Short mmCIF file of C-alpha atoms in Angstrom, two decimals:
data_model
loop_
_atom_site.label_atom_id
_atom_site.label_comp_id
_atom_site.label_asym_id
_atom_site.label_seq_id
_atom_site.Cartn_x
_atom_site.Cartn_y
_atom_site.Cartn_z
CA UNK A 1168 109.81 101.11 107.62
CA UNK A 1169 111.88 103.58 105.52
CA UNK A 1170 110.83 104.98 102.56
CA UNK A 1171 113.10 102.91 100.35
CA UNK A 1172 111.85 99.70 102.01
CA UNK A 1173 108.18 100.67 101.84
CA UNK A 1174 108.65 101.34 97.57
CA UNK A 1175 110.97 98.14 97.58
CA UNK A 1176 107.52 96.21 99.07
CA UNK A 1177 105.19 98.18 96.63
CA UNK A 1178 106.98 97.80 94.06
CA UNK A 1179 107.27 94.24 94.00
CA UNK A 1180 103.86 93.32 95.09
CA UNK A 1181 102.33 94.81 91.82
CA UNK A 1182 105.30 93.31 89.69
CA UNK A 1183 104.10 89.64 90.88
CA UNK A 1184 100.56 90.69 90.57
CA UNK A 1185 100.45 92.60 87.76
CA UNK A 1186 103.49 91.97 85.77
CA UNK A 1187 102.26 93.05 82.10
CA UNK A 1188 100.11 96.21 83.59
CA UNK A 1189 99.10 98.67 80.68
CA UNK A 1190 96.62 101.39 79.94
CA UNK A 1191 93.15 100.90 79.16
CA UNK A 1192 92.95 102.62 76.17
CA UNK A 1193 92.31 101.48 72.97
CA UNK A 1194 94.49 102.52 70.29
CA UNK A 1195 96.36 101.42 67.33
CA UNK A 1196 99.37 104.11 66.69
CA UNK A 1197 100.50 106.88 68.48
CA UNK A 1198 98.16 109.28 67.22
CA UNK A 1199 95.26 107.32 68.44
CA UNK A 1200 96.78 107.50 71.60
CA UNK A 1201 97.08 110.72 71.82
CA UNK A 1202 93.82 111.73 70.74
CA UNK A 1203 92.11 109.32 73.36
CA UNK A 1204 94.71 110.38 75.93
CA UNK A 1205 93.29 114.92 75.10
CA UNK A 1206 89.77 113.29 75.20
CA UNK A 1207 90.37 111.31 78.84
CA UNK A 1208 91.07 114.53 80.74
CA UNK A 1209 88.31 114.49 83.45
CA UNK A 1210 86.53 111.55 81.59
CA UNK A 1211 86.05 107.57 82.18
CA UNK A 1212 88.70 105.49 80.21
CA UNK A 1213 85.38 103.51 79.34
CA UNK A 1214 83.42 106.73 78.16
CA UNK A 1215 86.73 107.42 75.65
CA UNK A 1216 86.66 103.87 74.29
CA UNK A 1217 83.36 104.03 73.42
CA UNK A 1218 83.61 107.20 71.48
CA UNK A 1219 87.11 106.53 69.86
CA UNK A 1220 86.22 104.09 67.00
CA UNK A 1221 83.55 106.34 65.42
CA UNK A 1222 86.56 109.31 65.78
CA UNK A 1223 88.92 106.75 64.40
CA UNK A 1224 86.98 105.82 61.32
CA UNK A 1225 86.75 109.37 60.16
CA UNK A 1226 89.55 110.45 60.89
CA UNK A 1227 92.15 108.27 61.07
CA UNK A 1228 95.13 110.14 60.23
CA UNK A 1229 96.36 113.72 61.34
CA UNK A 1230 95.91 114.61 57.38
CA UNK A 1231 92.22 114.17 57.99
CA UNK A 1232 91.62 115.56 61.28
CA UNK A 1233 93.71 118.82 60.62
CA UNK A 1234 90.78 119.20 57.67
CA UNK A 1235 87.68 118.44 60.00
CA UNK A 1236 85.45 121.27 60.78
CA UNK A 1237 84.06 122.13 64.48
CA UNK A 1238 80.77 120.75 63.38
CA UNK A 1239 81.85 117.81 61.68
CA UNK A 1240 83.85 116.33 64.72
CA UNK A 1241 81.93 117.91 67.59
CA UNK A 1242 79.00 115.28 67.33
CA UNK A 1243 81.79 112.37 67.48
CA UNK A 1244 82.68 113.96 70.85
CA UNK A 1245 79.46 115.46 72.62
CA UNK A 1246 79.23 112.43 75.03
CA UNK A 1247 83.31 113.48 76.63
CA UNK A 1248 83.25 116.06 78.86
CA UNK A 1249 84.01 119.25 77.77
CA UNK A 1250 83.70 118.44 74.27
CA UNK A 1251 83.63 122.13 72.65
CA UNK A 1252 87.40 122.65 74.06
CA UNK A 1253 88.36 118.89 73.36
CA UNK A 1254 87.03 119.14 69.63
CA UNK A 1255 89.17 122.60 69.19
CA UNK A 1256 91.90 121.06 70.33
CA UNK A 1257 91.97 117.88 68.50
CA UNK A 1258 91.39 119.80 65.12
CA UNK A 1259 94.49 122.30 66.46
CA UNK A 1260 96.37 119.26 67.55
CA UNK A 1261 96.06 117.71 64.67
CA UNK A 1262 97.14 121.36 62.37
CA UNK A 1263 100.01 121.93 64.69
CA UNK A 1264 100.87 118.03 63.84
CA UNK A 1265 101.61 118.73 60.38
CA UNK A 1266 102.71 121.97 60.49
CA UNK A 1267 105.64 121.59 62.85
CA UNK A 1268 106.31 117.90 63.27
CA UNK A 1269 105.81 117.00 59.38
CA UNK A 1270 102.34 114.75 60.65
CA UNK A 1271 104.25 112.39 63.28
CA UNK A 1272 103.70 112.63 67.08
CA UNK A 1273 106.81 113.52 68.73
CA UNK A 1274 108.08 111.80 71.45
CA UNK A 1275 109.86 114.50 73.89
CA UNK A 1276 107.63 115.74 76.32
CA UNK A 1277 108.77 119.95 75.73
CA UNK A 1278 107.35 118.83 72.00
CA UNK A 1279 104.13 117.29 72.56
CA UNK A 1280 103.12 120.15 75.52
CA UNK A 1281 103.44 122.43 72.43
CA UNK A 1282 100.49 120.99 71.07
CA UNK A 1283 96.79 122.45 72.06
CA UNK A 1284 95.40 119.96 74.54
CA UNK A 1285 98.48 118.95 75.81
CA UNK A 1286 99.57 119.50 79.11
CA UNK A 1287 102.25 117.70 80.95
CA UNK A 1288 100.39 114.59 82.06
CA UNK A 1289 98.81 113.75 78.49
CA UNK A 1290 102.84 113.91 77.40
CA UNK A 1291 103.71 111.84 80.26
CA UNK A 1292 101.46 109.23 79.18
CA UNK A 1293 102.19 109.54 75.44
CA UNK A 1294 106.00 109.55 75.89
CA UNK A 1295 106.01 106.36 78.87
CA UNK A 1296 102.91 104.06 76.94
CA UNK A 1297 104.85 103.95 73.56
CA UNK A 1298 108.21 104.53 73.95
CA UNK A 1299 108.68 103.19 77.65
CA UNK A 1300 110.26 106.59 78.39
CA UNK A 1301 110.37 106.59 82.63
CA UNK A 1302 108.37 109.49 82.54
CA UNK A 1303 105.52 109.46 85.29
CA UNK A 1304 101.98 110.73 84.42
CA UNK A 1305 100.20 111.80 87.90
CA UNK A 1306 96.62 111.99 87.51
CA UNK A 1307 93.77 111.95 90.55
CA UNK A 1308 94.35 108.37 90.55
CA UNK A 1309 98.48 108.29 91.38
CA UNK A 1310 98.28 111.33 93.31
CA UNK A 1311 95.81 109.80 95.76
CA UNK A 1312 97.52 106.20 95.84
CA UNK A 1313 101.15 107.47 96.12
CA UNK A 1314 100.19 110.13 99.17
CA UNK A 1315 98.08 106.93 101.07
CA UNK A 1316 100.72 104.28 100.41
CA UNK A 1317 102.88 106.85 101.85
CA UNK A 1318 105.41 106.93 98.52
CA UNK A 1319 105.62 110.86 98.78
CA UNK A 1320 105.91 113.56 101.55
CA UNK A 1321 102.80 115.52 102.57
CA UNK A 1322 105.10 118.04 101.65
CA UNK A 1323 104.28 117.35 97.65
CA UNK A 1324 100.70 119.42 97.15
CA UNK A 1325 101.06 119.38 93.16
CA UNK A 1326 100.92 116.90 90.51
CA UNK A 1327 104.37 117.94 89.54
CA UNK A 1328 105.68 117.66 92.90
CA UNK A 1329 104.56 114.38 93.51
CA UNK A 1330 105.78 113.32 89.94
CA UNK A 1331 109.25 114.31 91.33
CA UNK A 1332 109.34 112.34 94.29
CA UNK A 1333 108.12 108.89 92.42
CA UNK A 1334 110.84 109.57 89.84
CA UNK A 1335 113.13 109.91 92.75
CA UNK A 1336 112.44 106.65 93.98
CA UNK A 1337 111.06 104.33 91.61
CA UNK A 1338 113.86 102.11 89.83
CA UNK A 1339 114.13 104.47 85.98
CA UNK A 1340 113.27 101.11 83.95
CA UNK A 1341 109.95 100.91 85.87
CA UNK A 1342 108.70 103.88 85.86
CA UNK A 1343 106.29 103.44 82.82
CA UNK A 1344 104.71 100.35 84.24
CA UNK A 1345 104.76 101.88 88.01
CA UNK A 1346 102.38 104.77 86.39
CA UNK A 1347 100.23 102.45 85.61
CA UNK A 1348 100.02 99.91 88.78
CA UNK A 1349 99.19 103.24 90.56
CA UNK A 1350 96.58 104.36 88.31
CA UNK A 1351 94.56 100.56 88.43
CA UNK A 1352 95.20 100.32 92.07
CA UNK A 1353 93.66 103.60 92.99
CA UNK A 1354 90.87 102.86 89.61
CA UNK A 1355 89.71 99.77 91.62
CA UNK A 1356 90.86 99.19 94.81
CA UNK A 1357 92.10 102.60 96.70
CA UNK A 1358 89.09 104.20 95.22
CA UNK A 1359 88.52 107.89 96.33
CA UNK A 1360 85.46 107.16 98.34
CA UNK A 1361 85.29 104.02 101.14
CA UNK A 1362 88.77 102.46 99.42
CA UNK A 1363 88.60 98.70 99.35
CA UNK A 1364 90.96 98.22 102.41
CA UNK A 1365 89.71 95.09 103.46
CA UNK A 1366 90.88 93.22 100.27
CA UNK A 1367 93.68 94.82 100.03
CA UNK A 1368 96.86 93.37 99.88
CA UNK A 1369 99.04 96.18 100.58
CA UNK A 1370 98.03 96.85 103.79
CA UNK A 1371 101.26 96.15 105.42
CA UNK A 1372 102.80 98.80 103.50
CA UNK A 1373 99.96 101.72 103.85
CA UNK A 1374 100.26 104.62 105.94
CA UNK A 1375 96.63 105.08 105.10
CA UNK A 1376 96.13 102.00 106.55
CA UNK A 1377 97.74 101.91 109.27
CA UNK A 1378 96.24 105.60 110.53
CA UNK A 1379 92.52 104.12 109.72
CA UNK A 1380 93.15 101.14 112.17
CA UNK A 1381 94.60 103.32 115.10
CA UNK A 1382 91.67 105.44 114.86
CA UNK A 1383 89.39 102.42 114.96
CA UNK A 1384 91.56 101.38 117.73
CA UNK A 1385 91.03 104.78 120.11
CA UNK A 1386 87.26 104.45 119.37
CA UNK A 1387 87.13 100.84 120.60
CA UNK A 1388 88.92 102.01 123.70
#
């Protein structure tokens, strides 16, 4: 199987399975977004969406944030991890926001990394979930899917590199929802530990696979 074929057969297996795929993060705007997206960096989606809503409430506009003190939104956040750095940020996000970009999230990727907290997956995510931009976020969860599937070279080692080689591939109008399949596929079936191989339905398609059975294979022998 070539590499186009085997992204062809990925590619449409989660577009008949998952056709209207989106993140799990509950927001409202863009600036809820990206204020969930700073506080999901090494954290559950579920953890974030519990703590959101009490961060939304108070501060529900960069206007208001920008004005929070460290001890006034640190208690919103003290169940996230890393919650002292997430709290400066959010109030220095937030600053930055109305200094430089008159209050509104931009939407280029070089203009959102200027912000504190924001590094180039969070503008990934920002840029592809609300403006469909075919911009490809690669967390723990798309980096360990797209090397088992097989989608990029063991020759990508970095987040960025592997980034590259799905934006290579994937069709540009798909990208947005492909980052997502990716993410939910590795979230609850190619989990890191003892992946869910037996129910899943990619099998045919998974170099991961594939290597798992021959070894069973040689120890049968």
């Amino acid at each position: 199987m070539t590499k186009k074929e085997r992204y062809e057969q990925v590619l449409t297996f989660f577009e008949s399975t998952q056709p209207e795929a989106e993140t799990e993060l509950l927001y409202d705007n863009p600036f809820e977004l990206l204020v969930a997206v700073i506080l999901s960096a090494q954290c559950t989606d579920v953890r974030v969406n519990a703590t959101t809503p009490a961060i939304f409430r108070r501060y529900p506009t960069p206007q208001k944030m920008a004005k929070a003190s460290f001890d006034d939104l640190f208690p919103l956040i003290k169940s996230i991890s890393y919650p002292n750095n997430k709290t400066k940020h959010l109030i220095g996000m937030a600053n930055l926001l109305l200094e430089k970009f008159n209050g509104e999230v931009p939407m280029t990727v070089d203009e959102l990394i200027q912000l504190p907290g924001v590094g180039r997956k969070t503008a990934n995510v920002v840029t592809s979930v609300i403006d469909q931009q075919p911009n490809m976020a690669v967390d723990t969860h798309v980096f360990r899917v797209s090397k088992r599937l097989g989608l990029v070279s063991n020759r990508a080692t970095t987040p960025l590199a592997v980034e590259k080689e799905l934006i290579k591939y994937i069709p540009e109008e798909k990208v947005h929802k492909a980052h997502h399949w990716l993410i939910l596929h590795g979230r609850y079936t190619c989990v890191a530990r003892n992946p869910k191989c037996s129910t899943c339905n990619l099998q045919a398609y998974c170099k991961y696979f594939q290597t798992e059975q021959k070894k069973q294979q040689k120890v049968k022998k």
